[in-house]
XYZ file of C-alpha atoms in Angstrom:
535
model
C 19.405 27.757 -16.619
C 19.319 24.247 -19.229
C 21.196 23.898 -21.692
C 19.145 23.791 -23.811
C 17.656 27.518 -22.565
C 21.415 29.051 -23.058
C 21.190 27.723 -26.931
C 17.724 29.104 -26.866
C 18.819 32.023 -25.595
C 21.912 32.609 -28.278
C 19.570 31.723 -31.264
C 16.932 34.128 -29.971
C 19.866 36.956 -29.431
C 21.178 35.477 -32.728
C 17.815 36.527 -34.336
C 17.379 39.369 -32.753
C 20.839 40.278 -34.207
C 20.053 39.108 -38.146
C 16.895 40.732 -38.213
C 17.899 44.000 -36.511
C 21.204 44.827 -38.051
C 19.429 46.184 -41.707
C 22.167 47.664 -44.365
C 24.862 47.005 -41.634
C 27.507 44.752 -41.850
C 27.494 42.066 -39.396
C 30.593 42.815 -37.962
C 29.610 46.287 -37.037
C 26.240 44.872 -35.481
C 28.312 43.021 -33.477
C 30.014 45.284 -31.807
C 26.483 46.612 -30.334
C 24.507 43.800 -29.558
C 27.733 42.676 -27.398
C 28.336 46.247 -25.499
C 24.926 46.137 -24.971
C 24.987 43.103 -23.694
C 27.443 43.572 -21.792
C 26.321 46.509 -20.076
C 22.936 44.453 -19.303
C 25.871 42.129 -17.301
C 27.714 44.767 -15.379
C 24.249 46.494 -14.508
C 22.507 43.005 -13.347
C 25.605 42.469 -11.112
C 25.838 45.591 -9.665
C 22.352 45.655 -8.596
C 22.079 42.274 -6.857
C 24.780 43.836 -4.796
C 23.421 46.978 -4.383
C 20.440 44.601 -3.101
C 22.760 43.014 -0.963
C 24.605 45.967 0.624
C 21.526 47.658 1.068
C 18.992 45.184 2.971
C 15.682 46.543 3.737
C 15.981 50.169 2.483
C 16.339 48.179 -1.104
C 13.136 49.606 -2.543
C 10.495 47.537 -3.824
C 9.111 48.760 -6.265
C 5.784 48.015 -7.044
C 4.279 46.288 -10.140
C 4.316 48.072 -13.259
C 6.722 50.458 -11.953
C 9.877 49.737 -14.014
C 11.997 52.458 -12.790
C 15.465 50.993 -11.478
C 14.867 50.742 -7.815
C 18.740 52.176 -6.969
C 17.230 55.085 -9.107
C 14.360 55.518 -6.577
C 17.297 54.998 -3.091
C 19.065 57.723 -5.086
C 16.999 60.280 -5.434
C 15.661 59.437 -2.145
C 18.874 59.167 0.354
C 21.170 62.256 -1.682
C 22.703 62.121 1.613
C 24.057 58.633 1.384
C 25.226 57.731 -2.187
C 29.099 58.921 -2.124
C 29.864 56.677 0.840
C 26.901 53.410 -0.914
C 29.570 53.612 -3.716
C 33.129 54.068 -1.706
C 31.660 50.102 0.152
C 30.327 48.840 -3.525
C 34.025 49.727 -5.343
C 35.499 47.541 -1.652
C 33.039 44.827 -2.613
C 31.366 45.071 -6.274
C 35.005 46.667 -7.524
C 32.954 49.570 -9.797
C 29.726 51.585 -9.876
C 27.282 52.550 -12.023
C 25.461 55.640 -11.148
C 21.509 54.618 -11.993
C 20.971 56.305 -15.034
C 23.082 54.402 -17.363
C 21.984 50.937 -15.914
C 20.614 48.401 -18.266
C 16.872 49.154 -16.205
C 16.887 52.590 -16.946
C 18.230 52.551 -20.659
C 15.637 49.847 -21.486
C 13.482 52.086 -20.279
C 13.584 54.413 -22.441
C 14.281 52.500 -25.351
C 10.359 51.538 -24.600
C 8.497 55.236 -24.289
C 10.991 56.449 -27.144
C 12.865 59.045 -25.693
C 14.333 60.970 -27.877
C 17.259 61.286 -24.757
C 18.364 57.391 -25.149
C 21.487 58.465 -27.734
C 23.288 60.556 -25.259
C 22.155 59.430 -22.188
C 24.263 55.631 -23.823
C 27.207 58.055 -25.031
C 27.455 59.464 -21.477
C 26.973 55.725 -20.262
C 30.007 54.680 -22.537
C 31.939 57.236 -21.102
C 31.356 56.940 -16.989
C 32.032 53.027 -17.562
C 35.102 53.755 -19.572
C 37.101 55.924 -17.217
C 34.979 55.841 -14.022
C 32.883 53.472 -12.997
C 36.392 51.138 -12.511
C 39.376 51.161 -10.386
C 41.588 50.537 -12.964
C 40.050 53.141 -16.741
C 39.209 50.852 -19.286
C 40.104 53.975 -21.801
C 38.046 52.892 -24.766
C 36.501 50.463 -23.789
C 33.735 51.681 -26.513
C 35.482 53.320 -28.954
C 34.519 51.066 -31.941
C 30.896 52.144 -31.299
C 29.896 55.088 -33.154
C 26.335 56.024 -31.626
C 25.887 58.715 -34.083
C 27.163 56.408 -37.565
C 25.114 57.033 -40.923
C 24.397 53.040 -40.601
C 22.439 53.197 -37.560
C 20.214 56.414 -39.179
C 20.392 60.162 -40.768
C 20.311 62.476 -38.302
C 19.937 62.455 -34.163
C 15.950 61.426 -34.687
C 16.834 58.457 -37.312
C 20.039 57.232 -35.066
C 17.973 57.439 -31.690
C 14.605 55.571 -33.406
C 16.860 52.825 -33.954
C 18.818 51.847 -31.119
C 15.702 51.847 -29.080
C 13.871 49.545 -31.533
C 17.221 47.079 -31.091
C 17.811 48.145 -27.198
C 14.007 46.989 -26.470
C 13.994 43.902 -28.951
C 17.145 42.877 -26.845
C 15.493 43.833 -23.559
C 12.299 41.858 -24.735
C 14.473 38.978 -25.846
C 16.614 38.995 -21.934
C 13.624 38.721 -20.391
C 12.236 35.304 -21.046
C 14.981 34.124 -19.844
C 16.823 33.974 -16.312
C 20.183 35.460 -16.950
C 22.576 34.663 -14.506
C 26.063 36.415 -15.197
C 27.265 32.684 -16.188
C 23.857 33.224 -18.833
C 24.477 35.964 -20.253
C 28.582 34.616 -20.574
C 27.302 31.893 -22.399
C 25.084 34.438 -24.376
C 28.286 36.670 -25.446
C 30.231 33.871 -26.577
C 27.222 32.424 -28.128
C 27.143 35.623 -30.560
C 31.231 35.761 -30.725
C 30.466 32.150 -32.228
C 27.749 33.068 -34.438
C 29.126 36.559 -35.379
C 32.542 34.355 -36.356
C 30.382 32.136 -38.716
C 29.286 34.778 -40.499
C 32.145 36.513 -40.557
C 34.047 33.632 -42.922
C 38.385 34.117 -43.051
C 38.446 37.476 -40.869
C 37.255 35.120 -37.673
C 40.267 33.179 -37.707
C 41.243 37.692 -35.642
C 39.311 37.152 -32.941
C 37.446 33.459 -32.374
C 39.428 30.483 -31.335
C 35.977 27.452 -31.773
C 35.348 26.101 -28.047
C 36.787 22.498 -28.942
C 39.819 23.719 -29.595
C 39.916 25.934 -26.494
C 39.402 22.773 -24.310
C 42.545 20.266 -25.457
C 44.668 23.574 -25.211
C 43.318 24.249 -21.765
C 43.496 20.984 -20.757
C 47.207 20.496 -21.366
C 48.766 23.687 -19.642
C 45.962 23.272 -16.920
C 48.316 19.709 -15.829
C 50.802 19.338 -14.134
C 53.761 20.556 -16.758
C 55.931 17.509 -15.880
C 53.854 15.225 -14.442
C 51.113 15.106 -16.179
C 49.730 12.079 -15.030
C 49.542 13.284 -11.780
C 46.762 15.247 -12.746
C 44.946 18.825 -12.202
C 47.741 21.751 -10.736
C 45.899 23.555 -8.405
C 46.326 27.052 -9.386
C 48.769 29.146 -12.052
C 50.240 31.967 -10.604
C 50.089 33.467 -14.476
C 48.644 32.270 -17.877
C 49.478 34.312 -20.984
C 47.728 34.367 -24.729
C 49.709 36.916 -27.209
C 47.100 37.022 -29.656
C 44.003 37.023 -27.676
C 41.457 37.551 -30.037
C 38.281 38.288 -28.369
C 39.888 36.130 -24.820
C 37.574 33.163 -25.296
C 40.898 30.582 -24.576
C 42.191 32.202 -21.691
C 38.631 32.026 -20.165
C 38.659 28.195 -21.000
C 41.737 27.731 -18.659
C 40.577 29.566 -16.374
C 36.823 27.978 -16.559
C 39.321 24.337 -15.966
C 40.592 26.069 -12.563
C 37.964 28.107 -11.339
C 37.692 31.442 -10.685
C 40.628 31.450 -8.112
C 42.880 29.228 -9.646
C 44.973 31.654 -11.783
C 46.255 34.804 -10.008
C 46.443 36.732 -13.091
C 45.311 36.603 -16.932
C 47.720 38.384 -19.157
C 46.938 38.902 -23.361
C 47.447 40.973 -25.963
C 45.841 41.805 -29.279
C 46.488 44.011 -32.324
C 43.023 44.721 -33.542
C 41.615 47.322 -31.248
C 37.490 45.858 -32.393
C 38.964 42.698 -31.047
C 41.416 43.956 -28.188
C 38.252 46.095 -26.737
C 35.251 42.630 -27.362
C 38.216 40.858 -25.063
C 38.543 43.057 -22.222
C 34.039 42.930 -22.403
C 34.560 39.603 -22.225
C 36.999 39.129 -19.192
C 34.197 41.587 -17.614
C 31.706 39.344 -18.392
C 32.940 36.238 -17.298
C 33.297 37.322 -13.564
C 37.023 38.311 -13.897
C 38.130 41.370 -11.460
C 39.628 44.519 -13.423
C 42.586 43.698 -11.042
C 42.621 39.870 -12.296
C 43.353 40.775 -15.971
C 45.889 42.724 -18.064
C 44.396 42.759 -22.104
C 46.919 45.258 -23.958
C 46.190 46.608 -27.220
C 50.327 45.624 -29.223
C 51.764 44.787 -31.919
C 53.181 41.398 -30.567
C 55.913 40.671 -33.628
C 57.814 43.877 -32.729
C 56.977 43.321 -28.979
C 54.990 46.877 -28.616
C 54.222 46.260 -24.583
C 56.970 48.038 -21.986
C 56.456 45.816 -19.062
C 57.767 42.606 -21.945
C 60.603 44.311 -22.698
C 62.721 44.786 -19.480
C 66.056 43.867 -19.971
C 66.623 43.037 -16.501
C 65.911 38.919 -15.605
C 64.956 39.378 -12.712
C 61.988 41.764 -13.683
C 61.312 40.720 -16.616
C 57.383 38.511 -17.095
C 57.426 34.623 -17.363
C 54.275 32.710 -17.626
C 52.761 28.980 -15.753
C 51.246 28.491 -18.750
C 51.454 30.639 -22.292
C 48.385 29.825 -24.959
C 47.507 30.978 -28.433
C 46.102 30.783 -31.712
C 47.994 33.072 -33.802
C 47.404 33.869 -37.505
C 47.987 30.910 -39.604
C 51.645 32.336 -42.256
C 51.325 35.892 -40.642
C 53.644 38.049 -43.853
C 55.678 40.054 -41.675
C 58.251 42.227 -42.220
C 61.459 41.556 -39.514
C 63.847 44.022 -39.210
C 67.344 44.162 -38.698
C 67.608 45.287 -35.260
C 64.900 42.143 -34.552
C 67.978 39.436 -35.017
C 69.349 41.141 -31.766
C 65.798 41.118 -29.580
C 66.287 38.812 -26.571
C 63.110 36.009 -28.513
C 64.756 35.790 -31.619
C 68.760 35.843 -31.910
C 69.564 32.204 -30.309
C 67.022 31.450 -33.408
C 67.135 32.955 -35.900
C 64.482 35.275 -37.356
C 61.197 33.586 -39.436
C 60.531 34.569 -42.689
C 58.479 37.315 -43.934
C 56.467 34.934 -45.783
C 55.404 32.867 -42.750
C 55.346 34.568 -39.113
C 54.305 31.184 -37.679
C 58.254 30.800 -35.650
C 58.610 34.207 -34.412
C 54.282 33.441 -32.721
C 55.872 30.632 -31.090
C 59.480 31.856 -30.199
C 57.712 35.254 -28.725
C 55.746 32.879 -25.940
C 58.379 30.202 -25.289
C 60.412 33.768 -24.243
C 58.072 34.781 -21.531
C 57.246 30.981 -20.646
C 58.571 29.807 -16.775
C 61.752 27.267 -16.399
C 58.530 24.961 -15.282
C 55.792 25.657 -17.357
C 54.203 24.397 -20.610
C 53.028 26.488 -23.533
C 50.164 24.866 -26.166
C 50.218 26.554 -29.766
C 48.226 26.019 -32.590
C 49.959 26.663 -35.787
C 49.420 25.703 -39.381
C 51.130 22.004 -40.544
C 54.272 23.722 -42.506
C 55.805 24.696 -39.485
C 56.533 20.334 -39.032
C 58.419 20.593 -42.519
C 59.629 23.094 -44.454
C 63.131 23.492 -44.648
C 65.842 26.895 -44.443
C 65.387 29.064 -41.669
C 62.221 27.204 -40.698
C 64.320 23.880 -40.541
C 67.123 25.959 -38.291
C 64.484 26.921 -35.731
C 63.044 23.563 -35.800
C 66.128 21.361 -35.513
C 67.400 23.535 -31.842
C 63.601 23.507 -30.218
C 64.195 19.980 -30.597
C 68.128 19.694 -29.533
C 67.072 21.855 -26.642
C 64.776 19.739 -25.448
C 61.808 22.393 -25.954
C 59.815 19.979 -28.143
C 57.491 17.994 -25.911
C 54.307 17.165 -28.267
C 52.668 17.143 -31.736
C 48.965 17.312 -32.012
C 47.666 16.735 -35.622
C 43.680 18.063 -35.683
C 41.344 17.469 -38.471
C 40.826 19.047 -41.297
C 37.727 21.926 -41.220
C 37.708 22.880 -37.511
C 38.025 26.984 -37.576
C 36.409 29.538 -39.318
C 39.083 31.351 -40.684
C 40.659 27.763 -42.800
C 40.117 24.474 -44.422
C 43.628 23.543 -43.607
C 44.285 21.209 -40.926
C 45.803 22.272 -37.580
C 48.584 20.960 -35.050
C 49.106 21.723 -31.955
C 52.842 21.787 -30.641
C 53.222 22.248 -26.659
C 56.913 23.143 -25.555
C 58.946 23.559 -22.470
C 61.369 24.388 -21.509
C 62.603 21.872 -18.728
C 60.953 18.526 -19.744
C 61.996 14.720 -18.541
C 60.693 12.452 -21.718
C 64.295 12.125 -23.968
C 61.182 12.155 -26.394
C 58.717 13.585 -28.633
C 55.289 12.110 -28.778
C 52.732 12.093 -31.230
C 49.035 12.120 -31.325
C 47.255 11.612 -34.923
C 43.753 12.788 -33.811
C 43.289 13.895 -37.733
C 40.503 11.298 -38.670
C 39.002 11.566 -35.148
C 35.966 13.850 -35.745
C 31.913 15.024 -35.833
C 31.091 15.540 -39.878
C 29.621 18.692 -39.851
C 27.950 20.769 -43.729
C 30.084 24.177 -43.183
C 32.794 22.791 -40.185
C 34.396 19.611 -38.724
C 33.317 19.026 -34.784
C 35.353 17.569 -31.762
C 32.542 15.832 -29.688
C 33.298 15.760 -25.984
C 35.035 12.553 -26.277
C 37.691 12.974 -28.631
C 38.594 15.900 -26.795
C 39.168 13.336 -23.856
C 41.006 10.876 -26.009
C 43.992 13.439 -27.352
C 44.436 15.156 -23.789
C 44.337 12.350 -21.673
C 46.474 10.761 -24.953
C 48.913 13.806 -23.932
C 48.649 13.078 -20.048
C 49.822 9.652 -19.284
C 51.933 9.175 -22.803
C 50.236 6.702 -23.983
C 51.103 5.184 -27.428
C 48.010 3.377 -29.367
C 48.377 1.554 -32.982
C 47.892 4.394 -36.106
C 47.443 7.203 -32.762
C 50.068 8.092 -30.709
C 54.008 6.958 -30.901
C 56.631 7.941 -28.420
C 59.171 8.981 -31.129
C 62.998 8.969 -29.693
C 65.238 11.619 -30.510
C 67.319 9.327 -32.270
C 64.491 8.124 -34.611
C 63.488 12.282 -35.765
C 67.448 13.369 -36.058
C 67.422 9.975 -38.692
C 64.202 11.738 -40.579
C 66.292 15.799 -40.412
C 64.448 16.607 -37.871
C 60.911 16.586 -39.838
C 58.197 16.427 -37.724
C 55.372 15.549 -39.754
C 53.418 13.480 -38.632
C 52.894 10.583 -40.886
C 56.685 10.199 -40.982
C 55.908 8.096 -37.422
C 52.934 7.200 -37.584
C 51.249 5.539 -40.151
C 48.034 6.973 -41.930
C 47.201 4.083 -44.296
C 44.358 1.973 -43.242
C 45.164 -1.449 -43.222
C 44.035 -3.756 -46.447
C 41.701 -6.470 -45.011
C 43.047 -10.161 -44.882
C 40.861 -12.313 -47.339
C 40.043 -15.545 -46.399
C 39.816 -17.457 -50.056
C 37.891 -20.280 -48.546
C 35.243 -18.441 -47.074
C 34.907 -16.558 -50.261
C 34.646 -19.884 -52.113
C 32.179 -21.574 -49.251
C 30.070 -18.490 -50.002
C 30.192 -18.023 -53.445
C 29.290 -22.129 -54.216
C 26.159 -21.062 -51.462
C 25.214 -18.140 -53.812
C 25.526 -20.303 -57.210
C 23.426 -23.353 -55.529
C 20.777 -20.946 -54.863
C 20.634 -18.564 -58.287
C 20.162 -22.199 -60.062
C 17.474 -22.953 -57.843
C 15.763 -19.773 -58.619
C 16.265 -20.482 -62.448
C 14.842 -23.801 -62.629
C 11.873 -22.762 -60.444
C 11.126 -19.763 -62.894
C 11.549 -21.585 -65.961
C 8.794 -23.621 -63.842
C 6.699 -21.107 -64.814
C 7.750 -20.203 -68.145
C 6.296 -23.284 -68.537
C 3.200 -23.386 -67.573
C 2.686 -20.242 -69.370
C 3.316 -22.011 -72.358
C 6.672 -19.317 -72.656
C 9.958 -20.895 -73.511
C 12.753 -21.140 -70.808
C 15.209 -18.298 -70.058
C 18.880 -20.150 -71.222
């Protein structure tokens, strides 16, 4: 499928969502829309594998027969289904019974079958609890199939679902929907819903262009970036993972077998479910990732609170786009927390450094971390200054990247990327001022591929360029009281144009001569007409 077709598929699905959501707000309808797209992906992937497994025994239905071929095979071979499902669990890692496949659900919708809602609910329960080796409890918990927003009473709700699912099925039929295409469509819809959600979008979506910068950085060799991309990362961690797009971007850089384990945490229950669906929908097997629902700042995850250093998890790469300047309530006990006790607690008014220290604590000694933060972390005083100073003195801040304003759905402020390492070789800090390199948009600014490549390449080769990048010694940073404001180290003032006075004088003389000649001709015309000349 071409890029144009992918965009057209996304636009088609967005049009369906916009047309059919009715009185339902965009965030609620998003969950229905994305869940149905997820079911379609799981079904397609499963049926393709089943066809390969059954070979010539896979039923070939006549044109116009809309039954799921697997449903026909189950009916014809009742004694063989258990063994078949065991094989599918080994090879595909999950099972979906025929009644719950997208084709079966879509056929109920086309025929306005009154059992659609009940069947769909049973199907969701089955996928959560029985399909996979690891259970995905609550995966569809935010989708209320009995919501009055769908209609009052079962018949109205069932009819509405029939209409929505039929529209999605018809829309998808026009396109070749392989797994990569559906994954792209899912990401496109998340982006579209994020755009419509305004500030709330910051809770679940990092624009792909910014994800590409972070993934480009953390997939390079951490100690010698100039040697190129690593072949494999054992693990990558995003402690505020939203819908998982940032983690998937890292995986995309390294290929489907480039990461041993993908780990994420998300506080918002709806977004947590989106992330789990997003992983599966992009072909990440259930045993290859772990997304946990919980509060990062209170370290609401037993695995991460392991006190034995030998057992405490550590990651090759940490990426994050946490909520900017998030208000939190640090307790007295947190001051002794292993994540913060050597640095101090971030202020109540802004948890930015609390998020940073959380991720940094779980970074391997040879790992690399890239985190998106507001510019305030570079220069604010008080406890933030003390945390920043210690990180710098300990040699942990590797690179500071300033990005253009208005790149996010959630805020128009410019943000920065901090790159941190526990063991970094250069005894300086690289500053990159990318704030003026973007394409202006109506509602948002955009980074083009060349802008992204320039940032990643500058980091990779630690190169310097006038008004763009500069390597600053620790002595100079200390002389600035450990203030990392980018404008202190890279001049952002535009150089005044040098004026050649002789050239300007020559041009004025020529212009004056041309004016006099034109005035003379004009006066001759006036004389012929019997009119007085111009002064």
